[in-house]
Amino acid sequence: LLYERHGEPAAVVQLKDLEVPKLGDCDVHVKMLAAPINPADINMIQGTYPLLSPLPAVGGNEGVGEVLEVGRRVAALNPGDWVIPADAGLGTWRTQGVFPEEMLLKVPRDIPVLCAATLSVNPCTAFRVLADFESLAPGDSVIQNAANSGVGQAVIQIARASGIKTINVVRDRPDLPKLVERLMALGADHVVTEEMLRKPEMKDIFKSTPRPRLALNCVGGKSTTEMLRHLQPKGTMVTYGGMAKQPVMVPVSAFIFRDVRLRGFWMTQWRKDHAQDQESVAAMMDALCQLIRRGQLTAPACTEVPLQDYRAALEASMKPFVSSKQILLL
């Protein structure tokens, strides 16, 4: 799926037949199996993301493929192996591709294909924001908005596996009871709407759950300011997205009297910073694959779409209140 200019995805993305390039000595020929449509993919096509691929570009930053053939100097991969992108910008919305070996990470074949296809962005982001900013212990709690997003669902499950409680904020919507039920089934301790954040009932939650030391923000605007009020003194709020397209507003008193910390996180930057530190990358992937094998981390709610229906999938991924990730089957 190729785009030659930036703009609205349904208008600029086209399905094109291209020749598969010749296999170089350090290259890997991959047959793609499945690739999701993420918000960052849409922003890259629109031209609004901080990282843009040179045009013409193939869409998609995430997915899983099977190795068909390897160049003669490729050491770590063999035909039949499953691989995912080692970094953003690979262009995963395609049936086949030839990539340099260092652009791919091997993943075990004994995890479900949809888990592998959605592994490199959201679960990694969830893993890092839970691990890198506060040293959380069993019994501690975390509060997050956009709790039904791909990252939100992964945070609930990874936290649950570590004995950490989650307070999950979602927007009010017509099918709210159904969403609450789904998040509770994943292991959420509390699910509240943005409106409930400023209601006295929040006090009841803190009778059984300690105030959070970590807040995870993917929205911005009012939702963030309200969430911040429930953070413990000296707690940390990490912003990794801005779905409301509004700034993060923080009362001065939160800084002075409660000494809260505001941090940011971008998975792409983390990968750049750890490019020479393959141990950290391997340890994270290993931990996530272990959780998947034990049934403690599942793929987000997905809708599987054949490649030729890509236009409908692109449009569906941009609708409000999306609770299901569109996955292209390749």
Short mmCIF file of C-alpha atoms in Angstrom, two decimals:
data_model
loop_
_atom_site.label_atom_id
_atom_site.label_comp_id
_atom_site.label_asym_id
_atom_site.label_seq_id
_atom_site.Cartn_x
_atom_site.Cartn_y
_atom_site.Cartn_z
CA LEU A 1 0.00 0.00 0.00
CA LEU A 2 1.82 3.03 -1.35
CA TYR A 3 1.39 6.79 -0.94
CA GLU A 4 3.20 9.30 -3.16
CA ARG A 5 2.07 12.44 -1.32
CA HIS A 6 0.82 13.35 2.15
CA GLY A 7 -2.90 13.78 2.74
CA GLU A 8 -6.03 11.98 3.90
CA PRO A 9 -5.18 8.24 3.92
CA ALA A 10 -8.26 7.02 2.00
CA ALA A 11 -7.43 9.53 -0.75
CA VAL A 12 -3.64 9.10 -1.09
CA VAL A 13 -2.99 5.41 -0.31
CA GLN A 14 -3.11 3.07 -3.31
CA LEU A 15 -2.70 -0.66 -3.82
CA LYS A 16 0.13 -1.14 -6.32
CA ASP A 17 1.94 -4.16 -7.80
CA LEU A 18 5.72 -3.78 -7.48
CA GLU A 19 8.67 -6.01 -8.34
CA VAL A 20 10.35 -7.65 -5.33
CA PRO A 21 13.96 -6.33 -5.29
CA LYS A 22 16.94 -8.66 -5.71
CA LEU A 23 18.20 -10.27 -2.50
CA GLY A 24 21.53 -8.78 -1.34
CA ASP A 25 24.09 -10.64 0.81
CA CYS A 26 22.81 -9.04 4.05
CA ASP A 27 19.13 -8.99 3.06
CA VAL A 28 16.11 -11.01 4.11
CA HIS A 29 13.12 -11.78 1.87
CA VAL A 30 9.97 -11.66 4.00
CA LYS A 31 6.38 -12.67 3.31
CA MET A 32 4.23 -10.40 5.46
CA LEU A 33 1.42 -12.14 7.37
CA ALA A 34 -0.49 -9.39 9.21
CA ALA A 35 -0.04 -5.68 9.95
CA PRO A 36 -2.18 -3.31 12.05
CA ILE A 37 -3.27 0.26 11.33
CA ASN A 38 -2.06 2.46 14.23
CA PRO A 39 -2.68 6.19 14.88
CA ALA A 40 1.00 6.95 14.10
CA ASP A 41 0.65 5.29 10.67
CA ILE A 42 -2.27 7.60 9.88
CA ASN A 43 -0.31 10.68 11.09
CA MET A 44 2.69 9.69 8.94
CA ILE A 45 0.48 9.50 5.83
CA GLN A 46 -1.10 12.86 6.73
CA GLY A 47 2.42 14.30 7.06
CA THR A 48 1.90 15.44 10.68
CA TYR A 49 4.15 12.91 12.47
CA PRO A 50 7.69 13.86 13.66
CA LEU A 51 9.10 10.92 11.68
CA LEU A 52 8.24 10.79 7.97
CA SER A 53 9.36 8.21 5.40
CA PRO A 54 10.80 9.54 2.11
CA LEU A 55 8.10 9.52 -0.59
CA PRO A 56 6.85 7.40 -2.29
CA ALA A 57 6.44 5.30 0.86
CA VAL A 58 4.77 2.08 1.91
CA GLY A 59 2.47 2.55 4.93
CA GLY A 60 2.67 0.69 8.22
CA ASN A 61 5.22 0.58 11.05
CA GLU A 62 4.23 -2.67 12.68
CA GLY A 63 3.41 -6.25 11.67
CA VAL A 64 4.72 -9.80 11.49
CA GLY A 65 6.19 -11.70 8.55
CA GLU A 66 7.74 -15.05 7.74
CA VAL A 67 11.28 -15.31 6.35
CA LEU A 68 11.29 -16.90 2.87
CA GLU A 69 14.96 -16.56 1.97
CA VAL A 70 18.14 -15.02 3.43
CA GLY A 71 21.28 -13.55 1.82
CA ARG A 72 24.53 -15.50 2.26
CA ARG A 73 25.89 -13.20 5.00
CA VAL A 74 22.75 -13.28 7.13
CA ALA A 75 23.61 -15.06 10.38
CA ALA A 76 20.73 -14.73 12.82
CA LEU A 77 17.70 -15.53 10.64
CA ASN A 78 16.59 -18.61 8.69
CA PRO A 79 13.72 -19.40 6.33
CA GLY A 80 10.58 -20.10 8.35
CA ASP A 81 11.47 -17.67 11.16
CA TRP A 82 8.92 -15.04 12.17
CA VAL A 83 10.13 -11.43 12.21
CA ILE A 84 8.81 -8.03 13.26
CA PRO A 85 10.25 -4.55 12.53
CA ALA A 86 13.22 -3.54 14.71
CA ASP A 87 12.30 0.13 14.18
CA ALA A 88 9.62 2.46 12.80
CA GLY A 89 9.28 3.23 9.11
CA LEU A 90 9.66 -0.29 7.70
CA GLY A 91 6.51 -0.11 5.56
CA THR A 92 4.64 -3.25 6.65
CA TRP A 93 1.48 -2.89 4.55
CA ARG A 94 2.71 -5.15 1.75
CA THR A 95 2.57 -8.82 0.84
CA GLN A 96 6.36 -9.26 0.49
CA GLY A 97 9.52 -7.23 1.01
CA VAL A 98 13.30 -7.44 1.03
CA PHE A 99 14.88 -5.80 4.10
CA PRO A 100 18.39 -5.53 5.57
CA GLU A 101 18.81 -8.04 8.42
CA GLU A 102 19.34 -5.34 11.07
CA MET A 103 15.86 -3.91 10.38
CA LEU A 104 14.21 -7.11 11.64
CA LEU A 105 13.77 -8.79 15.04
CA LYS A 106 13.11 -12.51 15.34
CA VAL A 107 10.05 -13.49 17.40
CA PRO A 108 8.96 -16.95 18.53
CA ARG A 109 6.49 -18.78 16.27
CA ASP A 110 4.56 -20.22 19.21
CA ILE A 111 2.69 -16.97 19.96
CA PRO A 112 -0.59 -16.10 18.16
CA VAL A 113 -0.11 -14.26 14.87
CA LEU A 114 -2.19 -11.25 16.00
CA CYS A 115 -0.07 -10.93 19.16
CA ALA A 116 3.11 -10.95 17.04
CA ALA A 117 1.62 -8.44 14.55
CA THR A 118 0.82 -5.97 17.34
CA LEU A 119 3.91 -6.55 19.49
CA SER A 120 6.46 -3.93 18.48
CA VAL A 121 4.60 -0.68 19.27
CA ASN A 122 1.84 -0.78 21.92
CA PRO A 123 2.99 -3.57 24.29
CA CYS A 124 6.57 -2.22 24.15
CA THR A 125 5.32 1.30 24.99
CA ALA A 126 3.23 -0.10 27.87
CA PHE A 127 6.17 -2.15 29.16
CA ARG A 128 8.57 0.82 29.13
CA VAL A 129 6.24 3.41 30.69
CA LEU A 130 5.49 0.98 33.55
CA ALA A 131 9.16 0.11 34.07
CA ASP A 132 11.22 3.24 33.39
CA PHE A 133 9.74 6.12 35.41
CA GLU A 134 8.69 4.86 38.87
CA SER A 135 9.84 1.70 40.64
CA LEU A 136 6.43 0.17 41.24
CA ALA A 137 5.89 -2.71 43.67
CA PRO A 138 2.96 -5.13 43.99
CA GLY A 139 0.03 -3.28 45.57
CA ASP A 140 0.99 0.10 44.03
CA SER A 141 -1.39 1.69 41.55
CA VAL A 142 -1.29 3.43 38.18
CA ILE A 143 -3.90 5.74 36.62
CA GLN A 144 -4.22 6.04 32.83
CA ASN A 145 -6.51 7.70 30.29
CA ALA A 146 -7.42 6.24 26.87
CA ALA A 147 -7.50 2.95 28.77
CA ASN A 148 -9.23 1.17 25.87
CA SER A 149 -6.41 2.03 23.42
CA GLY A 150 -3.87 -0.60 22.36
CA VAL A 151 -1.35 0.71 24.90
CA GLY A 152 -4.07 1.02 27.56
CA GLN A 153 -5.13 -2.62 27.17
CA ALA A 154 -1.48 -3.75 27.38
CA VAL A 155 -0.86 -1.59 30.50
CA ILE A 156 -3.84 -3.23 32.27
CA GLN A 157 -2.52 -6.73 31.55
CA ILE A 158 1.20 -6.12 32.23
CA ALA A 159 0.34 -4.29 35.48
CA ARG A 160 -2.02 -7.10 36.53
CA ALA A 161 0.71 -9.72 35.96
CA SER A 162 3.01 -7.70 38.29
CA GLY A 163 0.39 -7.19 41.03
CA ILE A 164 -0.04 -3.48 40.24
CA LYS A 165 -3.56 -2.03 40.38
CA THR A 166 -4.92 0.10 37.52
CA ILE A 167 -7.42 2.97 37.55
CA ASN A 168 -8.59 3.29 33.97
CA VAL A 169 -10.16 6.41 32.49
CA VAL A 170 -12.29 6.21 29.32
CA ARG A 171 -14.57 8.66 27.52
CA ASP A 172 -18.28 8.29 28.15
CA ARG A 173 -19.95 6.54 25.18
CA PRO A 174 -23.16 4.76 24.18
CA ASP A 175 -21.79 1.25 24.84
CA LEU A 176 -19.99 2.12 28.08
CA PRO A 177 -21.12 -0.94 30.13
CA LYS A 178 -19.79 -3.25 27.40
CA LEU A 179 -16.41 -1.48 27.37
CA VAL A 180 -16.17 -1.53 31.18
CA GLU A 181 -16.89 -5.26 31.16
CA ARG A 182 -14.18 -5.87 28.54
CA LEU A 183 -11.52 -3.91 30.44
CA MET A 184 -12.44 -5.62 33.73
CA ALA A 185 -12.08 -8.98 31.96
CA LEU A 186 -8.53 -7.95 30.97
CA GLY A 187 -7.73 -7.31 34.64
CA ALA A 188 -8.66 -3.64 35.22
CA ASP A 189 -9.28 -2.84 38.91
CA HIS A 190 -11.35 0.30 38.30
CA VAL A 191 -12.84 1.85 35.15
CA VAL A 192 -14.12 5.45 35.37
CA THR A 193 -15.23 8.05 32.85
CA GLU A 194 -13.50 11.43 32.47
CA GLU A 195 -16.54 13.06 34.15
CA MET A 196 -16.20 10.78 37.21
CA LEU A 197 -12.62 11.98 37.79
CA ARG A 198 -13.93 15.15 39.44
CA LYS A 199 -16.73 13.47 41.43
CA PRO A 200 -16.55 12.65 45.18
CA GLU A 201 -16.96 8.92 44.36
CA MET A 202 -13.26 8.85 43.48
CA LYS A 203 -12.66 8.88 47.26
CA ASP A 204 -14.28 5.43 47.46
CA ILE A 205 -11.72 4.02 45.02
CA PHE A 206 -8.88 5.23 47.26
CA LYS A 207 -10.30 3.35 50.24
CA SER A 208 -9.22 0.07 48.64
CA THR A 209 -6.52 1.25 46.23
CA PRO A 210 -3.58 3.53 47.10
CA ARG A 211 -3.27 6.82 45.25
CA PRO A 212 -1.26 6.26 42.07
CA ARG A 213 2.44 7.08 41.90
CA LEU A 214 2.32 6.96 38.10
CA ALA A 215 -0.13 8.55 35.64
CA LEU A 216 -0.03 7.66 31.94
CA ASN A 217 -1.39 10.29 29.57
CA CYS A 218 -2.26 9.72 25.94
CA VAL A 219 -4.97 12.38 25.63
CA GLY A 220 -3.99 15.87 26.85
CA GLY A 221 -6.39 18.69 27.68
CA LYS A 222 -8.84 18.57 30.58
CA SER A 223 -8.64 14.78 31.04
CA THR A 224 -4.96 15.12 31.95
CA THR A 225 -5.44 17.96 34.45
CA GLU A 226 -8.19 15.98 36.22
CA MET A 227 -6.09 12.79 36.29
CA LEU A 228 -3.11 14.68 37.74
CA ARG A 229 -5.17 15.72 40.78
CA HIS A 230 -5.28 12.10 41.94
CA LEU A 231 -1.52 11.52 41.69
CA GLN A 232 0.49 11.03 44.90
CA PRO A 233 2.90 13.82 45.93
CA LYS A 234 6.22 13.36 44.08
CA GLY A 235 4.40 11.13 41.57
CA THR A 236 5.19 11.10 37.85
CA MET A 237 2.96 11.71 34.87
CA VAL A 238 4.26 10.34 31.57
CA THR A 239 2.75 11.67 28.32
CA TYR A 240 3.09 9.36 25.32
CA GLY A 241 0.25 10.64 23.10
CA GLY A 242 -2.06 13.62 22.58
CA MET A 243 -5.31 12.34 21.13
CA ALA A 244 -7.33 15.40 22.15
CA LYS A 245 -4.79 17.63 20.31
CA GLN A 246 -4.85 19.96 23.34
CA PRO A 247 -1.94 20.99 25.57
CA VAL A 248 -1.27 19.50 28.99
CA MET A 249 -2.36 22.09 31.57
CA VAL A 250 -0.88 21.78 35.05
CA PRO A 251 -1.83 23.94 38.04
CA VAL A 252 1.20 25.68 39.59
CA SER A 253 0.22 24.22 42.98
CA ALA A 254 0.82 20.67 41.67
CA PHE A 255 4.45 21.59 41.04
CA ILE A 256 5.07 23.61 44.20
CA PHE A 257 3.11 21.76 46.88
CA ARG A 258 3.07 18.25 45.48
CA ASP A 259 6.33 18.25 43.49
CA VAL A 260 4.85 16.14 40.68
CA ARG A 261 7.12 15.24 37.76
CA LEU A 262 6.04 15.54 34.13
CA ARG A 263 7.88 13.36 31.63
CA GLY A 264 7.45 12.30 28.02
CA PHE A 265 7.97 9.02 26.20
CA TRP A 266 8.30 8.05 22.53
CA MET A 267 9.01 4.39 21.68
CA THR A 268 10.88 5.35 18.48
CA GLN A 269 13.32 7.46 20.52
CA TRP A 270 13.79 4.67 23.07
CA ARG A 271 14.75 2.30 20.24
CA LYS A 272 17.25 4.86 18.86
CA ASP A 273 18.78 5.32 22.32
CA HIS A 274 19.10 1.53 22.80
CA ALA A 275 20.25 0.65 19.27
CA GLN A 276 23.61 -0.54 20.69
CA ASP A 277 22.01 -2.18 23.71
CA GLN A 278 20.48 -5.34 22.25
CA GLU A 279 20.28 -6.89 25.74
CA SER A 280 17.62 -4.41 26.88
CA VAL A 281 15.64 -4.96 23.69
CA ALA A 282 15.89 -8.76 23.99
CA ALA A 283 14.94 -8.71 27.70
CA MET A 284 11.82 -6.64 26.94
CA MET A 285 10.73 -8.84 24.00
CA ASP A 286 11.38 -11.95 26.05
CA ALA A 287 9.31 -10.66 29.00
CA LEU A 288 6.42 -9.76 26.67
CA CYS A 289 6.51 -13.12 24.85
CA GLN A 290 6.50 -14.93 28.22
CA LEU A 291 3.37 -13.00 29.25
CA ILE A 292 1.72 -13.87 25.91
CA ARG A 293 2.55 -17.58 26.31
CA ARG A 294 1.09 -17.60 29.82
CA GLY A 295 -2.10 -16.00 28.54
CA GLN A 296 -1.45 -12.86 30.61
CA LEU A 297 -1.11 -10.58 27.56
CA THR A 298 -3.48 -10.86 24.62
CA ALA A 299 -3.68 -8.96 21.32
CA PRO A 300 -5.91 -5.88 21.52
CA ALA A 301 -9.48 -6.25 20.25
CA CYS A 302 -8.94 -6.63 16.49
CA THR A 303 -10.92 -6.57 13.26
CA GLU A 304 -9.17 -8.61 10.56
CA VAL A 305 -9.44 -7.11 7.08
CA PRO A 306 -8.23 -8.54 3.74
CA LEU A 307 -5.65 -6.29 2.04
CA GLN A 308 -7.96 -5.33 -0.85
CA ASP A 309 -10.45 -3.81 1.65
CA TYR A 310 -7.74 -1.44 2.93
CA ARG A 311 -9.78 1.70 2.23
CA ALA A 312 -12.62 0.62 4.54
CA ALA A 313 -10.02 -0.36 7.16
CA LEU A 314 -8.31 3.07 6.97
CA GLU A 315 -11.66 4.84 7.36
CA ALA A 316 -12.74 2.57 10.25
CA SER A 317 -9.46 3.22 12.10
CA MET A 318 -10.15 6.97 12.09
CA LYS A 319 -13.70 6.87 13.47
CA PRO A 320 -14.31 8.21 17.01
CA PHE A 321 -14.66 5.73 19.90
CA VAL A 322 -12.81 2.99 18.03
CA SER A 323 -12.47 0.01 20.32
CA SER A 324 -11.11 -2.42 17.76
CA LYS A 325 -7.77 -2.26 15.93
CA GLN A 326 -7.91 -2.81 12.16
CA ILE A 327 -5.45 -5.56 11.11
CA LEU A 328 -4.59 -6.04 7.43
CA LEU A 329 -4.22 -9.72 6.52
CA LEU A 330 -1.51 -9.99 3.91
#
